Amino acid sequence: MSKLQSIDVTIYPDDCDAYGHLNQAAFLRVFERARWDAFGAAGGGLPSFKRAGAWPVVRKVTVDYRLPAFPGDVLEISTDPVKLGNTSLEVHQRAQRKADGALVAETQLVLVVVDQDGNPTQVPEHVAALFAGGGRRVTRAGEVMRCSVGDVTLSVDVRGDGPALLLVHGFPLDKSIWKHQVATLSGWRRIAPDLRGFGASDAPESGYSMAAYADDLAALLDRLKVDRAVVAGLSMGGYVIFEMLRRHRRRIAGLILCDTRAEADTAEGRTAREEMAELARTRGAAAVAERMVPKLLGRTTQQTQPPLVQQVTEMVTRSPVPGLAGASLAMKERPDSTELLATIDVPTLVVVGQEDVITPPAVARSLTNAIPSAALTTIAGAGHVTPLEAPTAVSRVFAEFLDAVREA
Ligand code: MLT
């Protein structure tokens, strides 16, 4: 557990009793204000509770008053998250006189988070993250973390130890397309974020571009203290990687380009992006799912894996509308990356589903041919979402490639 930012509070006469010192009841208010400010500074303040329709109530408080405090004293109040339950928090606070560091009082509180009917409810995710180390970082269920990267917080699945493998999903999907690779590629630190606007990451109304996605990923690597990573991207994830090559090339130790292309959109394609953004805004994510899922999944998957069709439909339907519209327009504006290909000087694997109708095998072949020493693997029986449609085969080719990169 990490300390949150300490807050300085000045004591005024109206906080004080007839004897001129800080009244014990007023002291509780001082601690409470400092607590809200500390949580807020770390990204888990009032808005986090409001968004979740939840509220913290004090269940138990013990205070140890050591010294009096007087008007004009400045107290430095530290707030330490101590324990996180499903619906409760435990916090320790200390008030020290700023002038000489003397401990004036300390308190230990148990707070229960309740919903609007007063029933205990789950601690909001941003607040829970404060209890897992590193202030703004980290956990709730499993190993899914929340990481602040500039103006947004990303939801990120991080597993394992070793050299880093960053997995970047496509449109209109989320990090769960990599779940088999995240679960199985041991010996690597697998990092699978939801891009801004997708999955459980923040979805601001605006701020979407390939540059923003690429900068978020570089900031994410910073937060996770990763210098260089092998970066795998599916489709739009590949477009983001091309932007990373332009802006953050040094961070890339190897490339896996799945079901993607280097060319910019055609004029017709650009119009289709505008229509897609409009569809998302006017008819919602379910309409995007209805239009996209038949193209995303291969013929074989559609015939033989109905639960997967359902899973991908639900994934798309869960996507936030600002993220869908923002990504469509960001793809429309993406530059052509074909000239970049000849400059790629890290080990590169290209993967494509044999039944991919969005970026078909012929596109993958020309992509591979344009990158010095890239290799191509075609996955039988899969469409555009190869890591989900043929998880075992994809994880196997990833593992072979990663072994070779590690040995190189
Ligand atoms: C994707 O899977 O990311 C999209 O199909 C990319 C695109 O529409 O160009």
Coordinates of C-alpha atoms and ligand atoms in Angstrom, one line a residue:
M1 CA 0.0 0.0 0.0
S2 CA 1.3 3.4 -0.8
K3 CA 1.0 6.7 1.0
L4 CA -1.1 9.3 -0.9
Q5 CA -0.2 12.9 -1.2
S6 CA 0.1 14.7 2.2
I7 CA -2.3 17.6 2.6
D8 CA -1.5 20.8 4.6
V9 CA -4.4 22.2 6.6
T10 CA -4.3 25.5 8.5
I11 CA -6.2 25.7 11.8
Y12 CA -8.5 28.7 12.1
P13 CA -10.2 30.1 15.3
D14 CA -13.6 28.9 14.2
D15 CA -12.3 25.3 14.5
C16 CA -11.3 25.9 18.1
D17 CA -13.1 25.5 21.4
A18 CA -13.4 27.8 24.5
Y19 CA -9.8 26.9 25.5
G20 CA -8.5 28.0 22.2
H21 CA -7.4 24.7 20.8
L22 CA -8.6 22.6 17.9
N23 CA -11.8 20.9 19.1
Q24 CA -11.8 17.1 19.0
A25 CA -15.0 17.0 16.8
A26 CA -13.5 19.6 14.4
F27 CA -10.5 17.5 14.2
L28 CA -12.6 14.8 12.5
R29 CA -13.6 17.3 9.9
V30 CA -9.9 18.3 9.3
F31 CA -9.0 14.6 8.8
E32 CA -12.0 14.1 6.5
R33 CA -11.1 17.1 4.2
A34 CA -7.5 16.0 4.0
R35 CA -8.7 12.5 3.1
W36 CA -11.0 13.7 0.3
D37 CA -8.2 15.9 -1.1
A38 CA -5.6 13.0 -0.9
F39 CA -8.0 10.6 -2.7
G40 CA -8.9 13.2 -5.2
A41 CA -5.2 14.1 -6.0
A42 CA -4.6 10.4 -6.7
G43 CA -7.6 10.0 -9.0
G44 CA -10.1 8.4 -6.6
G45 CA -12.0 11.4 -5.2
L46 CA -15.6 12.6 -5.2
P47 CA -16.2 12.1 -9.0
S48 CA -15.1 8.4 -8.7
F49 CA -17.8 7.8 -6.1
K50 CA -20.4 9.9 -7.9
R51 CA -19.8 8.0 -11.2
A52 CA -20.2 4.7 -9.4
G53 CA -23.4 5.9 -7.6
A54 CA -21.7 5.0 -4.4
W55 CA -20.7 6.8 -1.2
P56 CA -18.3 6.0 1.7
V57 CA -19.7 6.0 5.2
V58 CA -17.6 5.7 8.3
R59 CA -18.2 2.5 10.1
K60 CA -15.6 2.8 12.8
V61 CA -13.1 5.5 13.8
T62 CA -10.5 5.6 16.5
V63 CA -8.5 8.8 17.2
D64 CA -5.4 9.2 19.3
Y65 CA -5.1 12.9 20.3
R66 CA -1.5 13.5 21.4
L67 CA -1.0 17.3 21.4
P68 CA -3.2 20.4 21.1
A69 CA -3.3 22.4 17.9
F70 CA -3.9 26.1 17.9
P71 CA -5.1 28.8 15.4
G72 CA -2.4 29.5 12.8
D73 CA -0.8 26.0 13.2
V74 CA -0.4 24.2 9.9
L75 CA -0.9 20.5 10.1
E76 CA 0.5 18.1 7.5
I77 CA -2.0 15.3 7.2
S78 CA -0.8 12.0 5.6
T79 CA -3.3 9.4 4.4
D80 CA -2.3 5.8 4.0
P81 CA -4.6 3.3 2.4
V82 CA -4.3 0.3 4.7
K83 CA -6.8 -2.4 3.6
L84 CA -9.2 -2.9 0.7
G85 CA -12.2 -5.2 1.1
N86 CA -14.9 -5.8 -1.5
T87 CA -17.1 -3.1 0.0
S88 CA -14.9 -1.5 2.6
L89 CA -11.7 0.5 3.0
E90 CA -9.4 1.0 5.9
V91 CA -7.4 4.2 6.1
H92 CA -4.7 5.5 8.5
Q93 CA -4.1 9.2 8.9
R94 CA -1.5 11.2 10.8
A95 CA -1.5 14.9 11.6
Q96 CA 1.9 16.4 12.2
R97 CA 2.7 20.0 13.1
K98 CA 4.4 21.4 10.0
A99 CA 6.6 23.7 12.0
D100 CA 8.4 20.9 14.0
G101 CA 7.0 17.6 12.7
A102 CA 5.4 16.8 16.1
L103 CA 2.7 14.2 15.9
V104 CA -0.5 15.9 17.0
A105 CA -3.0 13.1 16.3
E106 CA -3.6 10.0 14.4
T107 CA -6.7 8.1 13.3
Q108 CA -7.7 4.8 11.9
L109 CA -11.0 4.5 10.0
V110 CA -13.1 1.7 8.5
L111 CA -15.4 3.0 5.7
V112 CA -18.1 1.0 4.0
V113 CA -19.1 2.0 0.5
V114 CA -22.9 2.1 0.1
D115 CA -25.3 2.6 -2.8
Q116 CA -28.1 5.0 -3.0
D117 CA -30.4 2.7 -1.0
G118 CA -27.7 2.4 1.7
N119 CA -26.7 -1.1 0.9
P120 CA -23.0 -2.0 0.8
T121 CA -21.6 -2.0 -2.7
Q122 CA -18.3 -2.6 -4.4
V123 CA -15.5 0.0 -3.9
P124 CA -15.3 2.0 -7.1
E125 CA -12.5 0.9 -9.4
H126 CA -10.4 4.1 -9.3
V127 CA -10.6 4.1 -5.5
A128 CA -9.7 0.5 -5.2
A129 CA -6.6 1.2 -7.4
L130 CA -5.3 3.5 -4.7
F131 CA -4.9 0.5 -2.4
A132 CA -2.6 -1.4 -4.7
G133 CA 0.6 0.5 -4.7
G134 CA 2.0 3.3 -6.8
G135 CA -0.9 5.7 -6.1
R136 CA -2.7 5.8 -9.4
R137 CA -1.8 2.3 -10.5
V138 CA -3.3 -0.9 -10.2
T139 CA -5.6 -3.8 -9.4
R140 CA -8.9 -5.2 -8.8
A141 CA -10.0 -8.6 -10.1
G142 CA -7.2 -10.8 -11.3
E143 CA -4.3 -8.8 -12.7
V144 CA -6.2 -6.1 -14.4
M145 CA -4.8 -2.8 -13.5
R146 CA -5.8 0.8 -14.0
C147 CA -2.9 3.0 -15.3
S148 CA -3.1 6.8 -15.7
V149 CA -1.5 7.9 -18.9
G150 CA -1.9 11.6 -19.3
D151 CA -5.5 12.6 -19.6
V152 CA -7.0 9.1 -19.5
T153 CA -6.8 6.0 -17.4
L154 CA -6.4 2.7 -19.2
S155 CA -7.5 -0.7 -18.1
V156 CA -4.6 -3.1 -18.6
D157 CA -4.2 -6.8 -18.2
V158 CA -0.6 -7.5 -17.0
R159 CA 0.7 -10.9 -16.4
G160 CA 4.0 -12.7 -15.9
D161 CA 7.7 -11.7 -15.8
G162 CA 10.3 -11.4 -18.4
P163 CA 10.8 -9.2 -21.5
A164 CA 7.7 -7.2 -22.3
L165 CA 5.1 -8.1 -24.9
L166 CA 2.6 -5.3 -25.6
L167 CA -0.6 -6.5 -27.2
V168 CA -2.7 -3.9 -29.0
H169 CA -6.3 -4.8 -30.0
G170 CA -8.2 -3.7 -33.1
F171 CA -11.5 -1.9 -33.8
P172 CA -14.2 -2.3 -32.4
L173 CA -12.7 -4.8 -29.9
D174 CA -10.9 -4.8 -26.6
K175 CA -8.0 -6.4 -24.8
S176 CA -9.9 -9.6 -24.3
I177 CA -9.1 -10.7 -27.9
W178 CA -5.6 -11.5 -26.5
K179 CA -6.9 -13.6 -23.5
H180 CA -5.3 -16.8 -24.7
Q181 CA -1.9 -15.2 -25.4
V182 CA -2.1 -13.3 -22.1
A183 CA -2.8 -16.6 -20.3
T184 CA -0.2 -18.8 -22.0
L185 CA 2.9 -16.9 -23.2
S186 CA 4.9 -17.6 -20.1
G187 CA 8.4 -16.2 -19.8
W188 CA 7.1 -12.8 -21.1
R189 CA 5.5 -10.0 -19.3
R190 CA 2.3 -9.7 -21.2
I191 CA 0.7 -6.3 -21.3
A192 CA -2.7 -6.0 -22.9
P193 CA -4.4 -2.6 -22.6
D194 CA -7.8 -1.4 -23.6
L195 CA -7.0 1.6 -25.9
R196 CA -8.7 4.8 -24.9
G197 CA -12.4 4.6 -25.7
F198 CA -12.5 0.8 -25.6
G199 CA -13.3 -1.8 -23.0
A200 CA -12.9 -0.6 -19.5
S201 CA -10.6 2.3 -20.3
D202 CA -11.7 5.9 -20.1
A203 CA -13.7 7.1 -23.1
P204 CA -13.5 10.8 -23.4
E205 CA -15.8 12.6 -25.9
S206 CA -12.8 13.7 -28.0
G207 CA -9.0 13.2 -28.2
Y208 CA -8.8 10.2 -30.6
S209 CA -6.0 9.9 -33.1
M210 CA -3.3 7.4 -34.0
A211 CA -0.9 9.7 -32.3
A212 CA -2.9 9.8 -29.1
Y213 CA -3.2 6.0 -29.0
A214 CA 0.6 5.6 -29.6
D215 CA 1.5 8.2 -27.0
D216 CA -0.8 6.5 -24.5
L217 CA 1.1 3.2 -25.1
A218 CA 4.5 4.9 -24.7
A219 CA 3.2 6.4 -21.4
L220 CA 1.9 3.0 -20.3
L221 CA 5.3 1.5 -20.9
D222 CA 6.8 4.3 -18.8
R223 CA 4.3 3.6 -16.0
L224 CA 5.2 -0.1 -16.0
K225 CA 8.9 0.8 -16.1
V226 CA 9.3 -1.0 -19.4
D227 CA 12.0 0.4 -21.7
R228 CA 11.5 -1.7 -24.8
A229 CA 8.8 -4.2 -25.8
V230 CA 7.9 -6.6 -28.6
V231 CA 4.7 -5.0 -29.8
A232 CA 1.8 -7.0 -31.3
G233 CA -1.1 -5.2 -33.0
L234 CA -4.2 -6.5 -34.6
S235 CA -5.6 -4.4 -37.5
M236 CA -6.2 -1.0 -36.0
G237 CA -3.6 -2.1 -33.4
G238 CA -1.2 -2.3 -36.4
Y239 CA -2.0 1.2 -37.4
V240 CA -1.2 2.3 -33.9
I241 CA 2.1 0.4 -34.1
F242 CA 3.0 2.2 -37.3
E243 CA 2.5 5.5 -35.4
M244 CA 4.6 4.2 -32.5
L245 CA 7.3 3.5 -35.1
R246 CA 7.1 7.2 -36.1
R247 CA 7.0 8.6 -32.6
H248 CA 8.5 6.0 -30.2
R249 CA 10.6 3.7 -32.4
R250 CA 13.2 3.2 -29.7
R251 CA 10.7 1.4 -27.5
I252 CA 10.0 -1.3 -30.1
A253 CA 12.2 -4.5 -29.8
G254 CA 10.2 -6.6 -32.3
L255 CA 6.9 -6.5 -34.2
I256 CA 3.9 -8.8 -34.7
L257 CA 1.5 -7.5 -37.2
C258 CA -1.8 -9.4 -37.2
D259 CA -4.5 -8.9 -39.9
T260 CA -3.5 -5.4 -40.7
R261 CA -2.3 -3.2 -43.6
A262 CA 0.1 -0.3 -44.1
E263 CA -2.0 1.7 -46.6
A264 CA -4.2 4.7 -45.7
D265 CA -7.9 4.5 -46.4
T266 CA -9.1 5.0 -50.0
A267 CA -11.6 7.9 -50.7
E268 CA -14.4 5.3 -50.4
G269 CA -13.0 4.0 -47.2
R270 CA -12.8 7.5 -45.7
T271 CA -16.5 8.0 -46.4
A272 CA -17.3 4.6 -44.8
R273 CA -15.4 5.8 -41.7
E274 CA -17.7 8.8 -41.4
E275 CA -20.7 6.6 -41.8
M276 CA -19.5 4.2 -39.1
A277 CA -18.9 7.2 -36.7
E278 CA -22.4 8.4 -37.5
L279 CA -23.9 4.9 -37.0
A280 CA -22.3 4.6 -33.6
R281 CA -23.6 8.1 -32.6
T282 CA -27.1 7.6 -33.9
R283 CA -27.8 3.9 -33.3
G284 CA -25.3 2.9 -30.7
A285 CA -22.7 0.2 -30.3
A286 CA -25.3 -2.6 -31.0
A287 CA -25.7 -1.3 -34.5
V288 CA -21.9 -1.3 -35.0
A289 CA -21.8 -4.9 -33.8
E290 CA -24.5 -5.9 -36.2
R291 CA -22.6 -4.4 -39.1
M292 CA -19.1 -5.5 -38.1
V293 CA -19.3 -8.9 -36.6
P294 CA -20.1 -10.8 -39.8
K295 CA -17.0 -9.2 -41.4
L296 CA -14.8 -9.6 -38.4
L297 CA -15.2 -13.4 -38.0
G298 CA -14.2 -15.9 -40.6
R299 CA -16.7 -18.2 -42.3
T300 CA -15.5 -21.2 -40.4
T301 CA -15.9 -19.5 -37.0
Q302 CA -19.4 -18.3 -37.9
Q303 CA -20.4 -21.8 -38.8
T304 CA -18.6 -23.8 -36.0
Q305 CA -18.2 -21.4 -33.0
P306 CA -21.6 -19.8 -32.2
P307 CA -20.5 -18.9 -28.6
L308 CA -17.5 -17.0 -30.0
V309 CA -19.8 -15.1 -32.3
Q310 CA -21.9 -14.2 -29.3
Q311 CA -18.8 -13.2 -27.3
V312 CA -17.5 -10.8 -30.0
T313 CA -21.0 -9.4 -30.5
E314 CA -21.2 -8.6 -26.8
M315 CA -17.6 -7.2 -26.8
V316 CA -18.5 -4.7 -29.5
T317 CA -21.9 -3.9 -27.9
R318 CA -20.1 -3.0 -24.7
S319 CA -17.9 -0.5 -26.5
P320 CA -18.4 3.2 -25.5
V321 CA -19.9 5.2 -28.3
P322 CA -17.3 8.1 -28.1
G323 CA -14.6 5.5 -28.5
L324 CA -16.2 3.9 -31.5
A325 CA -16.9 7.2 -33.3
G326 CA -13.5 8.6 -32.3
A327 CA -11.6 5.5 -33.5
S328 CA -13.5 5.5 -36.9
L329 CA -12.4 9.1 -37.5
A330 CA -8.9 8.5 -36.2
M331 CA -8.5 5.6 -38.7
K332 CA -9.9 7.8 -41.5
E333 CA -7.2 10.4 -40.8
R334 CA -4.3 7.9 -40.4
P335 CA -1.4 8.5 -42.7
D336 CA -0.1 6.0 -45.3
S337 CA 2.6 3.8 -43.7
T338 CA 3.9 2.0 -46.7
E339 CA 7.2 4.0 -46.9
L340 CA 7.9 3.2 -43.3
L341 CA 8.0 -0.6 -44.0
A342 CA 11.4 -0.6 -45.6
T343 CA 12.9 1.1 -42.6
I344 CA 11.7 -1.6 -40.1
D345 CA 14.9 -3.1 -38.6
V346 CA 13.5 -5.2 -35.8
P347 CA 12.4 -8.9 -36.0
T348 CA 8.9 -8.9 -37.5
L349 CA 6.2 -11.6 -37.8
V350 CA 3.1 -11.0 -39.9
V351 CA 0.0 -13.1 -39.1
V352 CA -3.2 -13.4 -41.1
G353 CA -6.4 -15.4 -41.0
Q354 CA -6.9 -17.4 -44.2
E355 CA -10.5 -16.3 -44.2
D356 CA -9.9 -12.6 -43.3
V357 CA -12.1 -10.5 -45.6
I358 CA -11.0 -7.1 -44.1
T359 CA -7.3 -7.5 -44.5
P360 CA -7.0 -10.6 -46.7
P361 CA -3.9 -12.8 -47.1
A362 CA -2.9 -11.0 -50.2
V363 CA -2.6 -7.8 -48.2
A364 CA -0.5 -9.6 -45.6
R365 CA 1.8 -11.0 -48.3
S366 CA 2.6 -7.5 -49.7
L367 CA 3.0 -6.2 -46.2
T368 CA 5.5 -9.0 -45.4
N369 CA 7.4 -8.5 -48.7
A370 CA 7.9 -4.8 -48.0
I371 CA 9.5 -5.3 -44.6
P372 CA 13.1 -6.5 -44.6
S373 CA 13.3 -10.0 -43.1
A374 CA 9.7 -10.3 -42.0
A375 CA 8.0 -13.7 -42.0
L376 CA 4.4 -14.5 -42.7
T377 CA 2.2 -17.1 -41.1
T378 CA -1.3 -17.8 -42.4
I379 CA -3.8 -19.2 -39.9
A380 CA -6.3 -21.7 -41.3
G381 CA -9.9 -21.5 -40.4
A382 CA -9.7 -18.0 -39.0
G383 CA -11.0 -14.6 -40.1
H384 CA -9.9 -11.1 -39.0
V385 CA -9.8 -11.8 -35.2
T386 CA -7.2 -14.6 -35.4
P387 CA -6.0 -14.5 -31.7
L388 CA -9.6 -15.3 -30.6
E389 CA -10.7 -17.5 -33.5
A390 CA -7.7 -19.8 -33.5
P391 CA -6.1 -19.1 -30.1
T392 CA -3.9 -22.2 -29.8
A393 CA -2.4 -21.8 -33.3
V394 CA -1.8 -18.1 -32.8
S395 CA -0.2 -18.5 -29.4
R396 CA 2.1 -21.2 -30.8
V397 CA 3.4 -19.0 -33.7
F398 CA 3.8 -16.1 -31.3
A399 CA 5.7 -18.4 -28.9
E400 CA 8.1 -19.5 -31.7
F401 CA 8.7 -16.0 -32.8
L402 CA 9.2 -14.7 -29.3
D403 CA 11.7 -17.5 -28.6
A404 CA 13.7 -16.5 -31.7
V405 CA 13.6 -12.8 -30.6
R406 CA 14.8 -13.7 -27.2
E407 CA 17.7 -15.7 -28.5
A408 CA 18.7 -13.1 -31.1
Ligands
MLT1 C1 -9.8 -3.5 -37.0 O1 -10.0 -4.7 -36.8 O2 -9.1 -2.8 -36.3 C2 -10.5 -2.8 -38.2 O3 -11.0 -3.7 -39.0 C3 -9.5 -1.9 -38.9 C4 -10.1 -1.2 -40.0 O4 -11.3 -1.1 -40.1 O5 -9.3 -0.7 -40.9

